[in-house]
Amino acid sequence: MATISSVEELKVWQKARELARTVYKLSSLAPFIADRELRAQINAASGSVMDNIAEGFGRRGNREFVSFLSIASGSLAEVRSQILRAHDRSYISAVSLEETLERINEISKMISGLINYLKKSEKQGQKFKPKL
């Protein structure tokens, strides 16, 4: 993996950001917008995915990054459940559901791949570099 200097360069973070935007747009439309509780939950969960990727990256160590990626993965599962609930309540169309689930699946695979990469990496991150 090439050296990444900011979280904004990570494709998985970019995809998570796109998901958060999509969820916000979907939840801003009637009749979804009237369900304040579900709207707040799904927006918090989708934001948590990108936020935990960012926080893990910012910790500058692979073990902590893996831990935060695991949390991001849990938040992603929460978004999956909530988007299905939104569809069950007829807040979003079948097309929007399928498109969102595809995004979720893609991000899930990217998170898993990054976790596997970090676990196998000999480099443990900036935090563990020897001081010269």
Short mmCIF file of C-alpha atoms in Angstrom, two decimals:
data_model
loop_
_atom_site.label_atom_id
_atom_site.label_comp_id
_atom_site.label_asym_id
_atom_site.label_seq_id
_atom_site.Cartn_x
_atom_site.Cartn_y
_atom_site.Cartn_z
CA MET A 1 0.00 0.00 0.00
CA ALA A 2 1.37 3.40 -0.92
CA THR A 3 2.01 5.90 1.82
CA ILE A 4 -1.20 7.70 2.69
CA SER A 5 -0.78 11.05 4.39
CA SER A 6 -4.42 11.92 5.11
CA VAL A 7 -7.61 9.99 5.67
CA GLU A 8 -9.20 11.80 2.72
CA GLU A 9 -6.90 9.78 0.43
CA LEU A 10 -8.35 6.45 1.59
CA LYS A 11 -10.88 5.10 -0.91
CA VAL A 12 -12.81 3.39 1.87
CA TRP A 13 -13.22 6.71 3.70
CA GLN A 14 -14.32 8.40 0.45
CA LYS A 15 -16.93 5.69 -0.11
CA ALA A 16 -18.12 5.99 3.51
CA ARG A 17 -18.48 9.74 3.03
CA GLU A 18 -20.56 9.14 -0.12
CA LEU A 19 -22.76 6.74 1.85
CA ALA A 20 -23.32 9.33 4.58
CA ARG A 21 -24.35 11.88 1.94
CA THR A 22 -26.70 9.39 0.30
CA VAL A 23 -28.32 8.47 3.62
CA TYR A 24 -28.77 12.14 4.49
CA LYS A 25 -30.43 12.85 1.14
CA LEU A 26 -32.73 9.84 1.40
CA SER A 27 -33.71 10.67 4.98
CA SER A 28 -34.43 14.30 4.05
CA LEU A 29 -37.31 13.33 1.75
CA ALA A 30 -40.94 12.83 2.72
CA PRO A 31 -42.16 10.65 4.32
CA PHE A 32 -38.78 9.62 5.84
CA ILE A 33 -38.14 13.11 7.20
CA ALA A 34 -41.12 12.82 9.55
CA ASP A 35 -39.61 9.80 11.36
CA ARG A 36 -37.20 11.82 13.48
CA GLU A 37 -35.95 8.90 15.54
CA LEU A 38 -35.01 6.64 12.63
CA ARG A 39 -33.67 9.62 10.68
CA ALA A 40 -31.38 10.60 13.57
CA GLN A 41 -30.24 6.99 14.09
CA ILE A 42 -29.38 6.28 10.47
CA ASN A 43 -27.59 9.60 10.00
CA ALA A 44 -25.55 9.05 13.16
CA ALA A 45 -24.66 5.49 12.13
CA SER A 46 -23.66 6.46 8.59
CA GLY A 47 -21.54 9.30 9.93
CA SER A 48 -19.97 6.92 12.42
CA VAL A 49 -18.63 4.75 9.61
CA MET A 50 -16.52 7.54 8.12
CA ASP A 51 -15.70 9.01 11.53
CA ASN A 52 -14.32 5.75 12.91
CA ILE A 53 -12.23 5.19 9.81
CA ALA A 54 -10.84 8.69 10.30
CA GLU A 55 -10.21 8.25 14.02
CA GLY A 56 -8.48 4.92 13.51
CA PHE A 57 -6.29 6.40 10.80
CA GLY A 58 -5.46 9.30 13.08
CA ARG A 59 -4.27 6.99 15.87
CA ARG A 60 -1.22 6.21 13.74
CA GLY A 61 -0.94 2.57 14.74
CA ASN A 62 -2.20 -0.54 13.00
CA ARG A 63 -3.75 -2.23 16.04
CA GLU A 64 -5.79 0.83 16.92
CA PHE A 65 -6.71 1.36 13.27
CA VAL A 66 -7.99 -2.23 13.07
CA SER A 67 -10.02 -1.68 16.23
CA PHE A 68 -11.66 1.45 14.83
CA LEU A 69 -12.26 -0.26 11.48
CA SER A 70 -14.10 -2.96 13.40
CA ILE A 71 -16.29 -0.29 14.99
CA ALA A 72 -16.87 1.25 11.56
CA SER A 73 -17.93 -2.17 10.31
CA GLY A 74 -20.44 -2.44 13.16
CA SER A 75 -21.85 0.98 12.31
CA LEU A 76 -22.12 -0.10 8.69
CA ALA A 77 -24.16 -3.14 9.76
CA GLU A 78 -26.38 -0.76 11.72
CA VAL A 79 -26.92 1.37 8.59
CA ARG A 80 -27.84 -1.80 6.67
CA SER A 81 -30.48 -2.71 9.25
CA GLN A 82 -31.88 0.81 9.37
CA ILE A 83 -32.07 1.24 5.59
CA LEU A 84 -34.01 -2.03 5.43
CA ARG A 85 -36.34 -0.71 8.13
CA ALA A 86 -36.79 2.52 6.14
CA HIS A 87 -37.75 0.46 3.10
CA ASP A 88 -40.14 -1.68 5.16
CA ARG A 89 -41.88 1.53 6.25
CA SER A 90 -42.10 2.67 2.57
CA TYR A 91 -39.77 5.62 3.18
CA ILE A 92 -37.49 4.66 0.30
CA SER A 93 -37.98 2.90 -3.01
CA ALA A 94 -36.75 -0.57 -3.90
CA VAL A 95 -34.27 1.04 -6.30
CA SER A 96 -32.85 3.30 -3.57
CA LEU A 97 -32.66 0.33 -1.23
CA GLU A 98 -30.72 -1.79 -3.73
CA GLU A 99 -28.33 1.04 -4.61
CA THR A 100 -27.66 1.75 -0.94
CA LEU A 101 -27.16 -1.92 -0.11
CA GLU A 102 -24.65 -2.18 -2.98
CA ARG A 103 -22.70 0.75 -1.50
CA ILE A 104 -22.82 -0.86 1.93
CA ASN A 105 -21.55 -4.19 0.56
CA GLU A 106 -18.71 -2.46 -1.28
CA ILE A 107 -17.63 -0.55 1.83
CA SER A 108 -17.89 -3.70 3.95
CA LYS A 109 -15.53 -5.54 1.59
CA MET A 110 -13.13 -2.58 1.58
CA ILE A 111 -13.06 -2.43 5.38
CA SER A 112 -12.45 -6.19 5.61
CA GLY A 113 -9.66 -5.96 3.05
CA LEU A 114 -8.01 -3.10 4.90
CA ILE A 115 -8.25 -4.95 8.21
CA ASN A 116 -6.62 -8.03 6.65
CA TYR A 117 -3.88 -5.89 5.10
CA LEU A 118 -3.13 -4.11 8.39
CA LYS A 119 -3.06 -7.36 10.37
CA LYS A 120 -0.50 -8.85 7.96
CA SER A 121 1.62 -5.71 7.61
CA GLU A 122 5.07 -5.72 9.14
CA LYS A 123 4.88 -1.95 9.48
CA GLN A 124 2.96 -1.10 12.61
CA GLY A 125 2.41 2.57 11.79
CA GLN A 126 4.01 5.91 12.55
CA LYS A 127 3.29 5.55 16.26
CA PHE A 128 5.71 2.63 16.54
CA LYS A 129 8.61 3.96 14.49
CA PRO A 130 11.88 3.96 16.43
CA LYS A 131 12.99 7.39 17.55
CA LEU A 132 16.25 8.47 15.95
#
